[in-house]
């Protein structure tokens, strides 16, 4: 739907990128190429100067293993951009990396960035400024659930209601759409990270076993669940026994981990019930047909689809390629900016990032 041949020509030689600035992972989608970057939203910094030493995959690898003078941080861990400068460095790094990958030297990119829906005006401005500082020709912001819904292929412009749940690392975002607008929304700081913490607490309380964040995540992905599995499984978690102080491995079952994860899963169930409860009855009737679409890494927890379908009495399904929906949805906006710009969030005049 490019409007003129000139636009088309310009499109051929310009770089249009969609970015998912996630609490756990940052993804970059380049038009006509797809996802070119998918790296952890981690930065290793010098404690004193706060200068970034490593970004992305390299930084996550160092997490938990750094010497005293350097630390590994996740600048948007809770869906709040707590560290402006570090977030800016990270964004610049990823935009430049995507730009460098293009074979021909092309003009500065146009960028759409998906941001958590809870961020403040000042934080929005910081992300916008960072994109321009990183060399973007034009920058736009979109709320994560909107980008996720577009990336998942939901027809959010229709009058018929539709619903998305995006479970990431730090936040779960819920939105019910009708006629291109958000009718009901919820943002919750319970998602994948909290599930990891549930497992860490369980190992400590039940087995006196101290385990790292990454071990907890591995156990969750391997055998964590939200609904009885057809075949229950086991996984060996390794850490340090708090009584003996020595290394130890303990075999845990998927039944035990389901128990451990149950408070977080229940919180997510409840927020969805709450959102549906607030929707107008006509839209609830639509949802019985259109169902509820899930996106984000946390939505891949085993048995979550079954659990939610059971509790909500509505069909729940996982978006195709659910971890890339936000980046693809953000990128999609630039394919038809004129018609789709109504889905973007505006910046208030005069807000500054400092
Ligand atoms: P964000 O958008 O906040 O960056 P993501 O959508 O990238 O987050 O999801 C990251 C979260 O998804 C992490 O907590 C990770 O452990 C979790 N995750 C990824 N794969 C799975 C899986 N198969 N089962 C359960 N959780 C998963
Ligand atoms: Mg996300």
Short mmCIF file of C-alpha atoms and ligand atoms in Angstrom, two decimals:
data_model
loop_
_atom_site.label_atom_id
_atom_site.label_comp_id
_atom_site.label_asym_id
_atom_site.label_seq_id
_atom_site.Cartn_x
_atom_site.Cartn_y
_atom_site.Cartn_z
CA UNK A 1 0.00 0.00 0.00
CA UNK A 2 2.90 2.41 -0.66
CA UNK A 3 1.38 5.71 -1.67
CA UNK A 4 3.57 6.85 -4.55
CA UNK A 5 6.40 5.47 -6.71
CA UNK A 6 8.70 7.92 -4.99
CA UNK A 7 7.77 6.48 -1.58
CA UNK A 8 8.38 3.04 -2.95
CA UNK A 9 11.82 4.00 -4.25
CA UNK A 10 12.68 5.66 -0.97
CA UNK A 11 11.51 2.55 0.87
CA UNK A 12 13.93 0.45 -1.15
CA UNK A 13 16.87 2.48 0.02
CA UNK A 14 15.93 3.31 3.55
CA UNK A 15 16.10 1.15 6.60
CA UNK A 16 12.83 0.71 8.46
CA UNK A 17 13.24 -0.92 11.82
CA UNK A 18 10.92 -2.06 14.57
CA UNK A 19 12.38 -2.54 18.04
CA UNK A 20 11.01 -4.44 21.01
CA UNK A 21 12.68 -2.89 24.03
CA UNK A 22 11.75 -5.71 26.38
CA UNK A 23 12.53 -6.14 30.06
CA UNK A 24 14.33 -9.42 29.28
CA UNK A 25 15.14 -9.31 25.55
CA UNK A 26 15.57 -6.68 22.86
CA UNK A 27 14.61 -7.62 19.32
CA UNK A 28 15.14 -5.69 16.12
CA UNK A 29 13.06 -6.32 13.03
CA UNK A 30 14.26 -4.91 9.71
CA UNK A 31 11.78 -4.47 6.88
CA UNK A 32 12.15 -7.14 4.18
CA UNK A 33 14.68 -9.00 6.34
CA UNK A 34 12.85 -9.97 9.53
CA UNK A 35 14.40 -10.30 12.98
CA UNK A 36 18.10 -9.42 12.75
CA UNK A 37 18.85 -8.95 16.45
CA UNK A 38 17.52 -10.93 19.41
CA UNK A 39 19.63 -10.34 22.49
CA UNK A 40 19.15 -10.06 26.24
CA UNK A 41 18.44 -6.51 27.54
CA UNK A 42 21.53 -6.65 29.73
CA UNK A 43 24.39 -4.17 30.14
CA UNK A 44 27.60 -4.65 32.08
CA UNK A 45 28.88 -1.38 33.49
CA UNK A 46 31.84 -0.08 35.42
CA UNK A 47 30.50 0.55 38.91
CA UNK A 48 32.35 3.82 39.38
CA UNK A 49 32.15 5.52 35.99
CA UNK A 50 28.88 3.75 34.98
CA UNK A 51 30.35 3.34 31.51
CA UNK A 52 28.99 0.31 29.58
CA UNK A 53 31.58 -2.44 29.09
CA UNK A 54 29.41 -5.07 27.41
CA UNK A 55 25.88 -5.08 25.98
CA UNK A 56 23.39 -7.80 25.04
CA UNK A 57 24.29 -11.49 24.87
CA UNK A 58 27.84 -10.83 25.98
CA UNK A 59 26.60 -8.94 29.06
CA UNK A 60 24.11 -11.64 30.12
CA UNK A 61 26.88 -14.21 29.86
CA UNK A 62 28.88 -12.21 32.41
CA UNK A 63 25.94 -11.76 34.83
CA UNK A 64 26.60 -13.35 38.20
CA UNK A 65 30.26 -13.77 37.33
CA UNK A 66 31.56 -10.19 37.42
CA UNK A 67 34.38 -8.98 39.69
CA UNK A 68 33.57 -6.42 42.38
CA UNK A 69 34.19 -3.27 40.33
CA UNK A 70 31.77 -4.11 37.52
CA UNK A 71 28.07 -4.98 37.59
CA UNK A 72 25.56 -6.49 35.19
CA UNK A 73 22.25 -4.59 35.02
CA UNK A 74 18.90 -4.87 33.29
CA UNK A 75 17.96 -1.22 32.82
CA UNK A 76 14.26 -1.89 32.19
CA UNK A 77 13.82 -4.85 34.48
CA UNK A 78 10.42 -3.87 35.92
CA UNK A 79 9.04 -2.13 32.87
CA UNK A 80 10.35 1.14 34.19
CA UNK A 81 13.34 2.77 32.57
CA UNK A 82 15.25 3.21 35.78
CA UNK A 83 18.58 3.91 34.15
CA UNK A 84 18.24 6.45 31.34
CA UNK A 85 21.88 6.59 30.25
CA UNK A 86 22.27 2.83 30.26
CA UNK A 87 19.04 2.32 28.32
CA UNK A 88 20.23 4.89 25.82
CA UNK A 89 23.58 3.15 25.35
CA UNK A 90 21.80 -0.14 24.84
CA UNK A 91 19.38 1.28 22.29
CA UNK A 92 22.18 3.03 20.41
CA UNK A 93 24.19 -0.15 20.34
CA UNK A 94 21.34 -2.21 18.87
CA UNK A 95 20.28 0.44 16.31
CA UNK A 96 23.86 0.83 15.12
CA UNK A 97 24.32 -2.92 14.97
CA UNK A 98 21.21 -3.29 12.78
CA UNK A 99 22.36 -0.40 10.61
CA UNK A 100 25.85 -1.80 10.18
CA UNK A 101 24.41 -5.05 8.89
CA UNK A 102 23.03 -3.42 5.74
CA UNK A 103 25.22 -4.08 2.75
CA UNK A 104 24.74 -0.78 0.93
CA UNK A 105 25.40 2.48 2.77
CA UNK A 106 21.86 3.76 3.18
CA UNK A 107 20.38 6.82 4.84
CA UNK A 108 19.62 6.91 8.52
CA UNK A 109 16.84 4.53 9.59
CA UNK A 110 13.23 5.14 10.56
CA UNK A 111 12.51 3.49 13.87
CA UNK A 112 9.40 2.37 15.76
CA UNK A 113 10.06 1.31 19.35
CA UNK A 114 7.70 -0.78 21.46
CA UNK A 115 7.74 0.40 25.09
CA UNK A 116 6.05 -1.02 28.19
CA UNK A 117 2.64 0.59 28.64
CA UNK A 118 3.41 1.87 32.14
CA UNK A 119 6.28 4.19 31.25
CA UNK A 120 6.05 7.87 32.10
CA UNK A 121 6.18 10.85 29.76
CA UNK A 122 9.78 11.51 30.80
CA UNK A 123 10.78 7.93 30.07
CA UNK A 124 9.09 8.03 26.66
CA UNK A 125 11.02 11.17 25.83
CA UNK A 126 14.26 9.50 26.91
CA UNK A 127 13.68 6.55 24.56
CA UNK A 128 12.70 8.88 21.73
CA UNK A 129 15.81 11.04 22.25
CA UNK A 130 17.98 7.94 22.44
CA UNK A 131 16.69 6.74 19.08
CA UNK A 132 17.52 10.09 17.47
CA UNK A 133 20.90 10.20 19.17
CA UNK A 134 21.57 6.73 17.76
CA UNK A 135 21.11 8.13 14.28
CA UNK A 136 17.43 7.51 13.56
CA UNK A 137 15.99 9.85 10.93
CA UNK A 138 12.50 9.53 12.38
CA UNK A 139 11.47 7.84 15.62
CA UNK A 140 8.06 6.72 16.86
CA UNK A 141 6.83 4.95 19.96
CA UNK A 142 4.17 2.28 20.29
CA UNK A 143 2.78 0.61 23.39
CA UNK A 144 3.90 -2.99 23.69
CA UNK A 145 0.46 -4.64 23.78
CA UNK A 146 -0.60 -2.76 20.63
CA UNK A 147 2.57 -3.82 18.81
CA UNK A 148 2.16 -7.39 20.07
CA UNK A 149 -1.43 -7.53 18.82
CA UNK A 150 -0.47 -6.21 15.38
CA UNK A 151 2.50 -8.61 15.21
CA UNK A 152 0.23 -11.51 16.20
CA UNK A 153 -2.08 -10.59 13.33
CA UNK A 154 -5.08 -9.47 15.41
CA UNK A 155 -7.47 -7.18 13.53
CA UNK A 156 -7.44 -4.48 16.20
CA UNK A 157 -8.85 -1.86 13.83
CA UNK A 158 -12.16 -3.74 13.55
CA UNK A 159 -15.15 -2.94 15.71
CA UNK A 160 -15.16 -6.55 16.90
CA UNK A 161 -13.30 -6.85 20.21
CA UNK A 162 -10.00 -8.72 20.51
CA UNK A 163 -7.64 -9.38 23.40
CA UNK A 164 -3.88 -9.81 23.84
CA UNK A 165 -1.85 -10.97 26.83
CA UNK A 166 1.89 -10.39 26.61
CA UNK A 167 3.84 -12.18 29.35
CA UNK A 168 7.45 -11.03 29.32
CA UNK A 169 10.23 -11.16 31.89
CA UNK A 170 9.32 -8.22 34.13
CA UNK A 171 5.73 -7.46 33.17
CA UNK A 172 2.49 -8.99 31.97
CA UNK A 173 0.54 -6.63 29.75
CA UNK A 174 -3.10 -7.15 28.93
CA UNK A 175 -5.19 -5.19 26.44
CA UNK A 176 -8.66 -5.51 25.00
CA UNK A 177 -9.12 -3.65 21.70
CA UNK A 178 -12.02 -2.39 19.68
CA UNK A 179 -11.94 -0.04 16.69
CA UNK A 180 -8.21 0.47 16.99
CA UNK A 181 -8.38 1.67 20.55
CA UNK A 182 -7.62 0.05 23.89
CA UNK A 183 -10.90 -0.50 25.76
CA UNK A 184 -9.43 -2.16 28.87
CA UNK A 185 -5.79 -2.53 29.85
CA UNK A 186 -3.81 -3.97 32.72
CA UNK A 187 -0.09 -3.99 33.46
CA UNK A 188 1.25 -6.29 36.12
CA UNK A 189 4.75 -6.75 37.51
CA UNK A 190 4.36 -10.50 37.71
CA UNK A 191 5.78 -12.43 34.76
CA UNK A 192 8.72 -14.70 33.90
CA UNK A 193 11.18 -13.21 36.42
CA UNK A 194 8.73 -13.66 39.28
CA UNK A 195 8.29 -17.30 38.29
CA UNK A 196 12.07 -17.74 38.46
CA UNK A 197 12.02 -16.22 41.94
CA UNK A 198 9.24 -18.63 42.96
CA UNK A 199 11.50 -21.51 42.01
CA UNK A 200 14.51 -20.02 43.83
CA UNK A 201 12.42 -19.59 46.99
CA UNK A 202 11.05 -23.12 46.71
CA UNK A 203 14.54 -24.64 46.40
CA UNK A 204 15.72 -22.67 49.43
CA UNK A 205 12.73 -23.42 51.63
CA UNK A 206 12.24 -27.06 50.77
CA UNK A 207 15.80 -28.23 50.08
CA UNK A 208 18.03 -25.59 51.71
CA UNK A 209 19.45 -25.16 48.24
CA UNK A 210 20.70 -21.78 47.04
CA UNK A 211 20.39 -21.58 43.25
CA UNK A 212 21.21 -18.82 40.74
CA UNK A 213 18.74 -16.89 38.59
CA UNK A 214 19.78 -18.68 35.42
CA UNK A 215 19.37 -22.14 36.99
CA UNK A 216 15.86 -21.23 38.13
CA UNK A 217 14.98 -20.07 34.61
CA UNK A 218 16.32 -23.29 33.11
CA UNK A 219 14.24 -25.39 35.49
CA UNK A 220 11.12 -23.32 34.68
CA UNK A 221 11.55 -23.74 30.93
CA UNK A 222 12.36 -27.45 31.21
CA UNK A 223 9.70 -28.64 33.65
CA UNK A 224 7.67 -25.65 34.87
CA UNK A 225 3.95 -25.78 34.14
CA UNK A 226 0.56 -24.28 34.88
CA UNK A 227 -1.58 -27.39 34.31
CA UNK A 228 -1.07 -31.13 34.85
CA UNK A 229 1.19 -32.51 32.12
CA UNK A 230 0.40 -35.63 30.17
CA UNK A 231 3.70 -37.00 31.39
CA UNK A 232 5.15 -35.40 34.50
CA UNK A 233 8.92 -34.84 34.30
CA UNK A 234 11.95 -34.21 36.52
CA UNK A 235 14.90 -31.83 36.43
CA UNK A 236 18.07 -31.63 38.51
CA UNK A 237 18.62 -28.18 40.01
CA UNK A 238 22.17 -27.45 41.08
CA UNK A 239 23.42 -24.97 43.64
CA UNK A 240 24.91 -24.70 47.08
CA UNK A 241 23.50 -26.42 50.14
CA UNK A 242 22.97 -23.71 52.73
CA UNK A 243 23.64 -26.07 55.64
CA UNK A 244 26.78 -27.83 54.45
CA UNK A 245 27.96 -24.97 52.21
CA UNK A 246 28.80 -27.55 49.56
CA UNK A 247 27.61 -27.99 45.97
CA UNK A 248 24.51 -30.13 45.59
CA UNK A 249 22.09 -31.31 42.91
CA UNK A 250 18.44 -32.05 43.75
CA UNK A 251 15.98 -33.72 41.43
CA UNK A 252 12.65 -31.88 41.41
CA UNK A 253 9.45 -32.93 39.65
CA UNK A 254 7.15 -30.91 37.44
CA UNK A 255 4.45 -31.44 40.09
CA UNK A 256 6.61 -29.68 42.69
CA UNK A 257 7.44 -26.80 40.39
CA UNK A 258 3.79 -26.37 39.43
CA UNK A 259 3.08 -25.92 43.12
CA UNK A 260 5.95 -23.42 43.39
CA UNK A 261 4.77 -21.42 40.37
CA UNK A 262 1.14 -21.45 41.35
CA UNK A 263 0.96 -18.04 43.12
CA UNK A 264 2.37 -16.22 40.07
CA UNK A 265 0.20 -18.16 37.65
CA UNK A 266 -2.87 -17.47 39.78
CA UNK A 267 -2.07 -13.74 39.83
CA UNK A 268 -1.97 -13.75 36.04
CA UNK A 269 -5.27 -15.68 35.87
CA UNK A 270 -6.86 -13.14 38.21
CA UNK A 271 -5.71 -10.08 36.27
CA UNK A 272 -7.20 -11.57 33.10
CA UNK A 273 -10.50 -12.27 34.85
CA UNK A 274 -10.45 -8.72 36.11
CA UNK A 275 -9.85 -7.27 32.63
CA UNK A 276 -12.66 -9.35 31.10
CA UNK A 277 -14.91 -8.31 33.97
CA UNK A 278 -14.38 -4.66 33.08
CA UNK A 279 -15.10 -5.06 29.35
CA UNK A 280 -18.53 -4.06 28.02
CA UNK A 281 -20.80 -7.10 27.44
CA UNK A 282 -20.81 -6.74 23.63
CA UNK A 283 -17.04 -7.00 23.62
CA UNK A 284 -17.11 -9.97 25.97
CA UNK A 285 -19.43 -11.65 23.48
CA UNK A 286 -16.90 -10.90 20.71
CA UNK A 287 -14.11 -12.44 22.78
CA UNK A 288 -16.05 -15.68 22.97
CA UNK A 289 -15.56 -15.84 19.20
CA UNK A 290 -12.15 -14.23 18.74
CA UNK A 291 -10.58 -15.74 21.85
CA UNK A 292 -7.53 -14.47 23.71
CA UNK A 293 -4.14 -14.35 22.04
CA UNK A 294 -0.95 -14.80 24.08
CA UNK A 295 2.48 -13.40 23.20
CA UNK A 296 5.86 -13.03 24.94
CA UNK A 297 8.27 -15.61 26.29
CA UNK A 298 6.40 -16.22 29.53
CA UNK A 299 3.28 -17.30 27.63
CA UNK A 300 5.21 -20.40 26.54
CA UNK A 301 5.07 -21.85 30.04
CA UNK A 302 3.83 -25.43 29.60
CA UNK A 303 0.12 -25.91 30.20
CA UNK A 304 -0.65 -22.19 30.41
CA UNK A 305 -2.96 -22.29 27.38
CA UNK A 306 -4.93 -25.17 28.95
CA UNK A 307 -5.04 -23.53 32.36
CA UNK A 308 -6.33 -20.20 31.04
CA UNK A 309 -8.85 -21.81 28.69
CA UNK A 310 -10.14 -23.79 31.65
CA UNK A 311 -10.38 -20.85 34.03
CA UNK A 312 -11.61 -18.15 31.66
CA UNK A 313 -14.04 -20.24 29.59
CA UNK A 314 -12.70 -18.57 26.47
CA UNK A 315 -10.44 -20.04 23.80
CA UNK A 316 -6.84 -19.04 24.50
CA UNK A 317 -4.08 -19.50 21.96
CA UNK A 318 -0.40 -18.81 21.54
CA UNK A 319 0.57 -16.37 18.75
CA UNK A 320 2.77 -17.79 16.06
CA UNK A 321 6.40 -16.99 16.88
CA UNK A 322 5.16 -15.43 20.12
CA UNK A 323 8.49 -13.95 21.24
CA UNK A 324 8.88 -11.76 18.14
CA UNK A 325 5.36 -10.27 17.93
CA UNK A 326 6.26 -6.87 19.39
CA UNK A 327 9.24 -6.26 17.09
CA UNK A 328 7.35 -7.45 14.02
CA UNK A 329 4.27 -5.41 14.97
CA UNK A 330 6.37 -2.28 15.52
CA UNK A 331 8.06 -2.80 12.15
CA UNK A 332 4.73 -3.32 10.43
CA UNK A 333 3.69 0.28 11.25
CA UNK A 334 6.36 1.67 8.93
CA UNK A 335 5.05 -0.37 6.01
CA UNK A 336 1.98 1.84 5.99
CA UNK A 337 2.70 4.73 8.30
CA UNK A 338 -0.10 6.88 6.95
CA UNK A 339 -2.84 4.43 7.92
CA UNK A 340 -1.23 2.87 10.94
CA UNK A 341 0.16 5.93 12.72
CA UNK A 342 -3.04 6.12 14.76
CA UNK A 343 -1.69 3.18 16.76
CA UNK A 344 1.42 5.11 17.87
CA UNK A 345 1.72 6.99 21.14
CA UNK A 346 2.33 10.70 21.00
CA UNK A 347 4.86 12.64 23.01
CA UNK A 348 3.71 15.60 24.99
CA UNK A 349 5.42 18.79 24.04
CA UNK A 350 8.03 20.15 26.35
CA UNK A 351 8.78 16.93 28.24
CA UNK A 352 12.49 16.38 28.55
CA UNK A 353 14.56 13.47 29.63
CA UNK A 354 16.74 15.34 32.08
P1 LIG B 1 10.37 -9.14 27.60
O1 LIG B 1 9.42 -8.76 26.52
O2 LIG B 1 9.98 -8.63 28.95
O3 LIG B 1 11.78 -8.81 27.24
P2 LIG B 1 10.24 -11.87 26.64
O4 LIG B 1 8.96 -11.83 25.87
O5 LIG B 1 11.50 -11.87 25.85
O6 LIG B 1 10.29 -10.72 27.75
O7 LIG B 1 10.16 -13.16 27.59
C1 LIG B 1 11.18 -13.44 28.49
C2 LIG B 1 10.63 -14.37 29.57
O8 LIG B 1 10.07 -15.54 28.96
C3 LIG B 1 11.72 -14.86 30.51
O9 LIG B 1 11.25 -14.77 31.85
C4 LIG B 1 11.90 -16.31 30.10
O10 LIG B 1 12.33 -17.12 31.16
C5 LIG B 1 10.51 -16.67 29.67
N1 LIG B 1 10.45 -17.85 28.77
C6 LIG B 1 11.06 -18.02 27.59
N2 LIG B 1 10.79 -19.23 27.08
C7 LIG B 1 9.98 -19.86 27.99
C8 LIG B 1 9.36 -21.16 28.06
N3 LIG B 1 9.51 -22.05 27.08
N4 LIG B 1 8.61 -21.45 29.16
C9 LIG B 1 8.45 -20.54 30.14
N5 LIG B 1 9.00 -19.32 30.14
C10 LIG B 1 9.76 -18.98 29.08
MG1 LIG B 2 7.88 -8.03 25.70
#
